[in-house]
GROMACS .gro file of C-alpha atoms in nm:
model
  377
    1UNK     CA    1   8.739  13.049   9.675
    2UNK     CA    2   9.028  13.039   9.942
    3UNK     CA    3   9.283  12.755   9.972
    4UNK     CA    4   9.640  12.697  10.021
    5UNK     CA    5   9.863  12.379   9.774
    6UNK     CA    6  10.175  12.265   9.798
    7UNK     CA    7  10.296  11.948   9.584
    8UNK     CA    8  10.640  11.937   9.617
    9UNK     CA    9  10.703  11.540   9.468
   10UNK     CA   10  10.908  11.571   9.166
   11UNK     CA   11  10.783  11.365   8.882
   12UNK     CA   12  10.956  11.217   8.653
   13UNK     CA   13  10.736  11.045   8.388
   14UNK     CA   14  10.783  10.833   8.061
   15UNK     CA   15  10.980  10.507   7.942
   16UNK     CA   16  11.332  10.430   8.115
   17UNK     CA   17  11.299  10.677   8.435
   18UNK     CA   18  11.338  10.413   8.670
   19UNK     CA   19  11.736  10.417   8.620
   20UNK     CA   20  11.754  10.843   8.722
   21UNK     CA   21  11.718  10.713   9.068
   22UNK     CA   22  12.068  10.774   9.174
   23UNK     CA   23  11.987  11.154   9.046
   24UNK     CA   24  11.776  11.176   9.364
   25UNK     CA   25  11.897  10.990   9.649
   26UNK     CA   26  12.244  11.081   9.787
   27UNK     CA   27  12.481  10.824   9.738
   28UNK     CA   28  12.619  10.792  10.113
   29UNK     CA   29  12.250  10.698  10.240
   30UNK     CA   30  12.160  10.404  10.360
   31UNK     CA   31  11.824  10.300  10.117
   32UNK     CA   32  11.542  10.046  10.205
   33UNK     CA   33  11.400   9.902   9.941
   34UNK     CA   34  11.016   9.787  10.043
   35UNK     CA   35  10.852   9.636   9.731
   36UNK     CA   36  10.491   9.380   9.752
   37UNK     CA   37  10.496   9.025   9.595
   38UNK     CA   38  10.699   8.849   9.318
   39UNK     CA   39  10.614   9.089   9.010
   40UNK     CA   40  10.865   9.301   9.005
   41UNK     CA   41  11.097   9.030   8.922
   42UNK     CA   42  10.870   8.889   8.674
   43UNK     CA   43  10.845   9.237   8.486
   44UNK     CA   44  11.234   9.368   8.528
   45UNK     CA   45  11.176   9.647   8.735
   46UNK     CA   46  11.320   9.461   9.016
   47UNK     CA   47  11.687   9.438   8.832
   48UNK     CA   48  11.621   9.736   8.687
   49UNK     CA   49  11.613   9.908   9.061
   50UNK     CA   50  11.885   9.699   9.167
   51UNK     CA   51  12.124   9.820   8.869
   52UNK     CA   52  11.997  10.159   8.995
   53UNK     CA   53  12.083  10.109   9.345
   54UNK     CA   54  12.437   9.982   9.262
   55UNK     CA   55  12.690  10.200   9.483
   56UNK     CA   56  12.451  10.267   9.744
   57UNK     CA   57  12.416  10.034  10.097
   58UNK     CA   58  12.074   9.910  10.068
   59UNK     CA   59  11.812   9.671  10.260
   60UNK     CA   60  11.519   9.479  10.125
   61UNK     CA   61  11.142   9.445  10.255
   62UNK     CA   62  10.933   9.229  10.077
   63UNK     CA   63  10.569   9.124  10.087
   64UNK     CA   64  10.354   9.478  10.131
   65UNK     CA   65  10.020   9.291  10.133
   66UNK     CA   66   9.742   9.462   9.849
   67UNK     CA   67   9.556   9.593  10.143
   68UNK     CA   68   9.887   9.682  10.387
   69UNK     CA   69   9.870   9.608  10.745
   70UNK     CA   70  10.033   9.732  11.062
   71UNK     CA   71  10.172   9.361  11.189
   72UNK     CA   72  10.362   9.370  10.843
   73UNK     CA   73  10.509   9.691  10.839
   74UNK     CA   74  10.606   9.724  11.162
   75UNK     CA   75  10.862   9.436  11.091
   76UNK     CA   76  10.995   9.710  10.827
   77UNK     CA   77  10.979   9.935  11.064
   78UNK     CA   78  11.221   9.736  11.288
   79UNK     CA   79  11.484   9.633  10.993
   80UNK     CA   80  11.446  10.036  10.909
   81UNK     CA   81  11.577  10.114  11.273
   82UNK     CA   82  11.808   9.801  11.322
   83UNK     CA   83  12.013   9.929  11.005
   84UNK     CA   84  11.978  10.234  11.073
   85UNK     CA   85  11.847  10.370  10.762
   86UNK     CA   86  11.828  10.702  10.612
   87UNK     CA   87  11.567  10.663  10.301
   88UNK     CA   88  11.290  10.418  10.226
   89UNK     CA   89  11.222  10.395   9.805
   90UNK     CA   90  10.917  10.174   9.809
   91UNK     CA   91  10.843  10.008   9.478
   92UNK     CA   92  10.454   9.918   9.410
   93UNK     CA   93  10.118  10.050   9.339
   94UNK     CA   94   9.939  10.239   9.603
   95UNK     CA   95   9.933   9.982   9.900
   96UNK     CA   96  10.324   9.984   9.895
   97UNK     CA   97  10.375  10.354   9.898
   98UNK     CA   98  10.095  10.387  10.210
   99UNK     CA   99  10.295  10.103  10.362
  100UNK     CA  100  10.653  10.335  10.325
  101UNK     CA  101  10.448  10.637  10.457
  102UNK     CA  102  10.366  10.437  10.767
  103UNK     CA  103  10.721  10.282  10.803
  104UNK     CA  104  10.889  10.692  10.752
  105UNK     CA  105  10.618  10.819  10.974
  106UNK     CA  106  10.700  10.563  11.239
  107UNK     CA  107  11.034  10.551  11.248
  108UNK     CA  108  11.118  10.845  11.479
  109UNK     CA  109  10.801  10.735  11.686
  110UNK     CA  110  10.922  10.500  12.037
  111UNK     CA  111  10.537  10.421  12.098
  112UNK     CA  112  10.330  10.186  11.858
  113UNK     CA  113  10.287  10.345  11.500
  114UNK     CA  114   9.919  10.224  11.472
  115UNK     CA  115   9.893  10.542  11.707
  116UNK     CA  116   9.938  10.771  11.398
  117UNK     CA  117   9.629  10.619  11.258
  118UNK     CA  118   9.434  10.691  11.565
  119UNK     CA  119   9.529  10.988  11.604
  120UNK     CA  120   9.727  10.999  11.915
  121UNK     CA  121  10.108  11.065  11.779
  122UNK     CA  122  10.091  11.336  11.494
  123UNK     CA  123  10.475  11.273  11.311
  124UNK     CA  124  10.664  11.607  11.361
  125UNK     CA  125  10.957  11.401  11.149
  126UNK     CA  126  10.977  11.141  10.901
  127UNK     CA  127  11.210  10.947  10.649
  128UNK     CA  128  11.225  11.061  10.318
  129UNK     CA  129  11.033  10.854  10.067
  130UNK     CA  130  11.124  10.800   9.724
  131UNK     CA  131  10.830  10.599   9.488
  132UNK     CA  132  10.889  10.390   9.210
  133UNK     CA  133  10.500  10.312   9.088
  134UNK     CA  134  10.361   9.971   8.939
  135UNK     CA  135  10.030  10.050   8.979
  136UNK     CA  136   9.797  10.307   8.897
  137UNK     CA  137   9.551  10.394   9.100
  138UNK     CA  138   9.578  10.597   9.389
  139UNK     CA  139   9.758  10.877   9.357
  140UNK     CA  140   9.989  10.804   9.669
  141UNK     CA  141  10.288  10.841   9.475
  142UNK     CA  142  10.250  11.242   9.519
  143UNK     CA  143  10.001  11.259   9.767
  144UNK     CA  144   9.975  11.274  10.157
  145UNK     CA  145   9.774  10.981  10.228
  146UNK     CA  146   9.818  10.651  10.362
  147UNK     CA  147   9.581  10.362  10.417
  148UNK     CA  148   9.675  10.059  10.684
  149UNK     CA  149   9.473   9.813  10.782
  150UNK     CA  150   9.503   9.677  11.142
  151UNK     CA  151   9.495   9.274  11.124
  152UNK     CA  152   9.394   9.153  11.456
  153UNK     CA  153   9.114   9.415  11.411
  154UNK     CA  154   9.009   9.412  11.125
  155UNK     CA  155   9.006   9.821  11.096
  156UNK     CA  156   9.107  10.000  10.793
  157UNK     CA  157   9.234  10.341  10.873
  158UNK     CA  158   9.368  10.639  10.704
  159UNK     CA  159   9.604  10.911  10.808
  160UNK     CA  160   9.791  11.179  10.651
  161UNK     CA  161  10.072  11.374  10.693
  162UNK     CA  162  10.269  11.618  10.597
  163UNK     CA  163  10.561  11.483  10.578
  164UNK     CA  164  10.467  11.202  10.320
  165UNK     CA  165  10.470  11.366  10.001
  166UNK     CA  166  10.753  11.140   9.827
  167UNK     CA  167  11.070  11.367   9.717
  168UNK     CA  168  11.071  11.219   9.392
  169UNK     CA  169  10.787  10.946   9.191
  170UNK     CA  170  10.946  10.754   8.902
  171UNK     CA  171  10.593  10.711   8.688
  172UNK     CA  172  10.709  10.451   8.392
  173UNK     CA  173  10.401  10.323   8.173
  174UNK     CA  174  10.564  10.017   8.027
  175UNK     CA  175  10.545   9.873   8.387
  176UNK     CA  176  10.169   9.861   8.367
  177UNK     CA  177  10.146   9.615   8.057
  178UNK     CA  178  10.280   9.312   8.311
  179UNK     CA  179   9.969   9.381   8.486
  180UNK     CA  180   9.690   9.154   8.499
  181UNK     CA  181   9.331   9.243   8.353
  182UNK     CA  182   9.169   9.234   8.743
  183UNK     CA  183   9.432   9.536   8.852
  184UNK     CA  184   9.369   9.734   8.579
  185UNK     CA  185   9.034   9.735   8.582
  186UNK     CA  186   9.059   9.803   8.970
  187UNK     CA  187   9.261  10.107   8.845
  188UNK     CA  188   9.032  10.250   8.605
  189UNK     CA  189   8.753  10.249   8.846
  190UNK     CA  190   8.955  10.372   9.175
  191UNK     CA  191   9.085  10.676   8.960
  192UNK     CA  192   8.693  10.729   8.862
  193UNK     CA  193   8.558  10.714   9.213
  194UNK     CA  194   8.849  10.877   9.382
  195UNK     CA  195   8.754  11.190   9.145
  196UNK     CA  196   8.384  11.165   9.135
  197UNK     CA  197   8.433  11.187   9.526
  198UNK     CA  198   8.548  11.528   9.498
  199UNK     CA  199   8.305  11.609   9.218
  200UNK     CA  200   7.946  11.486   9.293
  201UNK     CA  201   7.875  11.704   9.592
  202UNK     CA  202   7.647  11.999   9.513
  203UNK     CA  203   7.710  12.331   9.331
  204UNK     CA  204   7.973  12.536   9.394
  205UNK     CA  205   8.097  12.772   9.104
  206UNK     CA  206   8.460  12.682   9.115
  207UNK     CA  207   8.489  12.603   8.753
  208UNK     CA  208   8.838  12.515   8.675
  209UNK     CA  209   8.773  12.227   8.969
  210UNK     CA  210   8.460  12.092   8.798
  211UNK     CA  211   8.582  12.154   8.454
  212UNK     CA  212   8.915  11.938   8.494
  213UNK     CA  213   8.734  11.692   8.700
  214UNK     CA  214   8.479  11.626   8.409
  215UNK     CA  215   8.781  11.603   8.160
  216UNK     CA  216   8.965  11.330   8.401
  217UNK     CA  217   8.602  11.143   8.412
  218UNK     CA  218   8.554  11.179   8.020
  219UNK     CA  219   8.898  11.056   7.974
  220UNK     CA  220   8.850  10.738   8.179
  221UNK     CA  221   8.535  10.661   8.014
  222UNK     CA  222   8.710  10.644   7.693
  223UNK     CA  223   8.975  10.384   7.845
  224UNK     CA  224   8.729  10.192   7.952
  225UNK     CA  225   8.551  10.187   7.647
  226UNK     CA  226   8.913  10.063   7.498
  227UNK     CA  227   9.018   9.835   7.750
  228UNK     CA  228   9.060   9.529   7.454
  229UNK     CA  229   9.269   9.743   7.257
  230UNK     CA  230   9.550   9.889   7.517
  231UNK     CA  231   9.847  10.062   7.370
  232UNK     CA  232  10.153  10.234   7.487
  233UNK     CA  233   9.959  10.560   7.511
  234UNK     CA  234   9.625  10.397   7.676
  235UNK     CA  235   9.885  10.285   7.952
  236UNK     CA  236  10.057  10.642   7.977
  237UNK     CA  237   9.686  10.799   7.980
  238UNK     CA  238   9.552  10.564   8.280
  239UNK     CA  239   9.897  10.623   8.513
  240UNK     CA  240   9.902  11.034   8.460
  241UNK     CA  241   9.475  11.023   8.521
  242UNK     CA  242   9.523  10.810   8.813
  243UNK     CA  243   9.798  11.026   8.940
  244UNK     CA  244   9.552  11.383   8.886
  245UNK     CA  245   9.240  11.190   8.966
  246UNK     CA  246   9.409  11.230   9.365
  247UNK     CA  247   9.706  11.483   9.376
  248UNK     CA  248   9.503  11.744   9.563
  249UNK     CA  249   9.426  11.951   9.253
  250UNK     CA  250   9.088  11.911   9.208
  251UNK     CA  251   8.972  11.929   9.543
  252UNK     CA  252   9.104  12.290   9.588
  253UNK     CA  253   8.856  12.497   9.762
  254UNK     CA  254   8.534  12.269   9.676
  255UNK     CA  255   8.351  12.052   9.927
  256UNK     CA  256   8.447  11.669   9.930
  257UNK     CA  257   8.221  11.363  10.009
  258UNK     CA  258   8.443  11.040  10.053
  259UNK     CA  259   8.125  10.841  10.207
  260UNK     CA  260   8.180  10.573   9.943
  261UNK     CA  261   8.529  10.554  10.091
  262UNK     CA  262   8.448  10.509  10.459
  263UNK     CA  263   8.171  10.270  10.385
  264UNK     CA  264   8.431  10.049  10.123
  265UNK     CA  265   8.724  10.103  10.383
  266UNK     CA  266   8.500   9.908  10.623
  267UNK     CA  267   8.403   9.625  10.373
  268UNK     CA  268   8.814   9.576  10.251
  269UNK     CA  269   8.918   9.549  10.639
  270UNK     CA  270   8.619   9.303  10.678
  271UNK     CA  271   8.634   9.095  10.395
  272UNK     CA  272   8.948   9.160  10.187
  273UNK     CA  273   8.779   9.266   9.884
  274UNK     CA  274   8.971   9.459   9.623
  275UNK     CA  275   8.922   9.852   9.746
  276UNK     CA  276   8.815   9.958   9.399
  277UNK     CA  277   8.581   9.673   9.452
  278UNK     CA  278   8.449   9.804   9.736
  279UNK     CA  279   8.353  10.129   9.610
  280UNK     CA  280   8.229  10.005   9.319
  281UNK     CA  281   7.980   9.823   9.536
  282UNK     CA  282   7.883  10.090   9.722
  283UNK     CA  283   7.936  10.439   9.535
  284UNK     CA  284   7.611  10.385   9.281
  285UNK     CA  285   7.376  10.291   9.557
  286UNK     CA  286   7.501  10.586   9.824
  287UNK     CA  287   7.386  10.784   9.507
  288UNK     CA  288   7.073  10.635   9.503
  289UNK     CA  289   6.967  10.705   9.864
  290UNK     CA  290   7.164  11.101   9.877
  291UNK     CA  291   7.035  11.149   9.465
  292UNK     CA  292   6.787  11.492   9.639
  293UNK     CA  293   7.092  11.589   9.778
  294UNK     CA  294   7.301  11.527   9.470
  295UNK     CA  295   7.031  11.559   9.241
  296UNK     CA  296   7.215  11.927   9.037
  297UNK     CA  297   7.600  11.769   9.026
  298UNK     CA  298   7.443  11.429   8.921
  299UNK     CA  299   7.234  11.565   8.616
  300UNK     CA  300   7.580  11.800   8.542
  301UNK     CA  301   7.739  11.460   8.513
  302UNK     CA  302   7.479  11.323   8.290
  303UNK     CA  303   7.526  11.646   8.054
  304UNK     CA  304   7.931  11.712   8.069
  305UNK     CA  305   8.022  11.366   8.074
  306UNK     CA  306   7.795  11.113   7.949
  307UNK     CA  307   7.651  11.356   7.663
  308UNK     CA  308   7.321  11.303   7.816
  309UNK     CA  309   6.980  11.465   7.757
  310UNK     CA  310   6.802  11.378   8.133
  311UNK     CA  311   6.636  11.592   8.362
  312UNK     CA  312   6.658  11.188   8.564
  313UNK     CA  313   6.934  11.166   8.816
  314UNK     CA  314   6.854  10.786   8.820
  315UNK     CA  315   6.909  10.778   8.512
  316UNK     CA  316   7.284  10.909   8.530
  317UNK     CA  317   7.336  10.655   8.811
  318UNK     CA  318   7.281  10.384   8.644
  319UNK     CA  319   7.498  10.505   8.350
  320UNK     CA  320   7.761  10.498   8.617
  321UNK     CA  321   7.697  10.150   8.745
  322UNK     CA  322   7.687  10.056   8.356
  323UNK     CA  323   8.063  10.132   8.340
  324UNK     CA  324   8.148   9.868   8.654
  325UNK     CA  325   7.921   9.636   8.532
  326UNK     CA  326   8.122   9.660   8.160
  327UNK     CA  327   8.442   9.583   8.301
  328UNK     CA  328   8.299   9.308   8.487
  329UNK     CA  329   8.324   9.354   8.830
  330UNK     CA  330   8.051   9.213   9.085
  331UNK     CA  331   7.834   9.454   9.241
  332UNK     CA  332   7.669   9.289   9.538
  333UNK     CA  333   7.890   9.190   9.876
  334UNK     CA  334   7.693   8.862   9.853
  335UNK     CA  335   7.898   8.784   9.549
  336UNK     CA  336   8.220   8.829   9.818
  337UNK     CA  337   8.089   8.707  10.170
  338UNK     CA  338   7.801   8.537  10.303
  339UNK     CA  339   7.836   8.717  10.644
  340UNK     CA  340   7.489   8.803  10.732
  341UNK     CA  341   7.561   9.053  11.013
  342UNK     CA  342   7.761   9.296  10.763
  343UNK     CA  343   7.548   9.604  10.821
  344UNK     CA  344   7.573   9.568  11.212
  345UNK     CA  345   7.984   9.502  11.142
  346UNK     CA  346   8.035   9.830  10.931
  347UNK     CA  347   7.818  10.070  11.113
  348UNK     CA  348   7.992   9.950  11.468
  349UNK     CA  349   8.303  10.032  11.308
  350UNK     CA  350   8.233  10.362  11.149
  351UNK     CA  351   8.142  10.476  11.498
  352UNK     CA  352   8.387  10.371  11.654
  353UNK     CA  353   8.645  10.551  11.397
  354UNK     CA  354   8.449  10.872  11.450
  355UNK     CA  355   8.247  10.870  11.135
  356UNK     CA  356   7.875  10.865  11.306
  357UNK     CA  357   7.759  11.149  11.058
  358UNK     CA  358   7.978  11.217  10.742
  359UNK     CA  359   7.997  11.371  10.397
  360UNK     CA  360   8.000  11.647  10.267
  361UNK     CA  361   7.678  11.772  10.369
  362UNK     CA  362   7.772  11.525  10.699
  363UNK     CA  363   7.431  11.377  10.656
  364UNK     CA  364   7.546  11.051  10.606
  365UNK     CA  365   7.458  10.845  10.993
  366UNK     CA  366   7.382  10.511  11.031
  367UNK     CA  367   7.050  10.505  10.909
  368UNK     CA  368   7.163  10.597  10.597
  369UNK     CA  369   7.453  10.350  10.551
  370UNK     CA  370   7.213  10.075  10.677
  371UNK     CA  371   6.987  10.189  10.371
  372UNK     CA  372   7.299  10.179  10.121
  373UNK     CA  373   7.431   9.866  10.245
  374UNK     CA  374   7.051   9.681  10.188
  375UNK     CA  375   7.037   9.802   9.814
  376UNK     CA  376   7.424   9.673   9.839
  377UNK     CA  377   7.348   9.323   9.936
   0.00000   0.00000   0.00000
């Protein structure tokens, strides 16, 4: 029971936050503003950033892609260094904050930033990052994290680093209700993967860990069981569980899987499907193939959070796969490709990113994902 935490993002949650920005940023810097598509001006939080920004010298980059990539953002990072910017205030869901951490973790780098996802340039230095989130989902407005994905090759990669907590996260409910019904959903069941990742390993005794991670999955359950009758509150719940779902709480000290992550990361790059899609796909059927290994966490599941009487891991699986299925989401890639060489793709990849044997018990090779990926199709 050893570990060290640090989350130094300040939060500032409720209705209204987004105007405190000028509490946070010092007026004599020089502030990108990177933001996705159109819906920010459709839903005010556009203006209301601008009215927030008035005083300051400020830049805009537009058109952070749902799944970012690296040809993108390193035309932010360019603008970034042409104007010689000192803070980047990115203004999305989870896809535009990853983007900003690339941009801030690139922007001190000469050589090509796709390096930091390789591995071969670790950031000693970064721009500061304020978030403004639209989205929630992944937790990267007070996380480390970042996900790009490399057009031209169709990789998906992750990277973290130090220096990408955000200083400050402006988390304002009422910016979820412009949302449509297919990035909600892909928010409820990101924030329920991303936490049974670092829950449905194998015993470990750490019981605050387990405890709040079967609240968080309780608590989800019951917004997905309201989904037709959403309310100011139902909003607030879904952006603060997204947010502790994956700010490094519940991992503390306890072993992690993330399979279902690798695998889906693979899939997105591929295919473009949604990422919560993704795991969606492939989390109940990983389960299926590893249930001996995650046979005591999976019928703890069934008990804590489902309420159920089973000594049948199966069973408890396919209460989970019940819960995609009810909010309507496809759970076969045939339903999102007709690629027939998709198990050849995705293996060849995870090699060649250095996953050949992951997990948390790293038994997870190629055999196995071949396995996953058949009950998948």
């Amino acid at each position: 029971m050893e570990f060290s935490y640090l989350n130094p993002t300040r939060i500032e949650f409720g209705q209204g936050k987004i105007s405190t920005i000028s509490s946070f940023i010092p007026k004599n810097y020089k502030v990108l503003f990177i933001y996705g598509g159109g819906s920010i001006k459709r839903n005010s939080v556009y203006q209301q950033v601008v009215d927030s920004l008035e005083g300051y010298t400020w830049y805009e980059f537009s058109g952070v892609e749902p799944n970012p990539t690296k040809e993108n953002l390193d035309n932010a990072i360019k603008l970034a260094k042409e104007k010689n910017v000192d803070y980047i205030l990115a203004v999305g869901g989870g896809s535009v904050i990853d983007g900003a951490k690339y941009v801030a973790n690139s922007y001190y780098y000469d050589g090509d930033g796709w390096d930091i996802l390789e591995g071969k340039h670790i950031s000693t230095q970064a721009l500061p990052i304020g978030a403004i989130l639209t989205l929630a989902a992944t937790g990267s407005e007070s996380n480390t994290g970042s996900v790009i994905t490399k057009s031209e090759t169709k990789e998906k990669r992750f990277f973290r680093s130090e220096h990408s907590f955000p200083k400050f996260a402006i988390l304002d409910p009422d910016v979820l209700k412009s949302l449509d019904e297919r990035q909600i959903v892909n928010g409820l069941i990101d924030s329920f993967i991303h936490t049974c990742e670092q829950y449905l390993t194998y015993k470990h005794g750490m019981l605050a860990q387990d405890n709040y991670s079967e609240g968080i999955l309780k608590a989800l359950l019951k917004l997905a069981s309201t989904i037709e009758n959403k309310d100011d509150l139902w909003y607030a719940n879904l952006m603060w569980l997204a947010n502790q779902a994956l700010n490094g709480l519940i991992c503390l000290g306890v072993p992690q899987d993330w399979a279902t992550h690798y695998i889906g990361h693979e899939l997105s790059g591929l295919y473009g499907i949604d990422h919560a899609r993704t795991l969606a796909i492939i989390q109940p059927n990983l389960l299926r193939v590893l249930k001996e290994h995650k046979k005591d966490k999976l019928l703890q599941m069934g008990k804590n959070v489902f309420n159920m009487d089973t000594q049948n891991e199966e069973q408890v699986i396919n209460k989970i796969e019940d819960v995609y299925k009810s909010l309507g989401v496809e759970l076969n890639i045939s339903k999102y490709t007709d690629d027939k060489k998709v198990k050849e793709k995705v293996i060849q990849l995870l090699i060649k990113h250095g996953f050949s044997e992951f997990g948390e018990n790293k038994i997870v090779n190629s055999t196995i994902v071949e396995k996953i990926i058949d009950k998948s199709m």
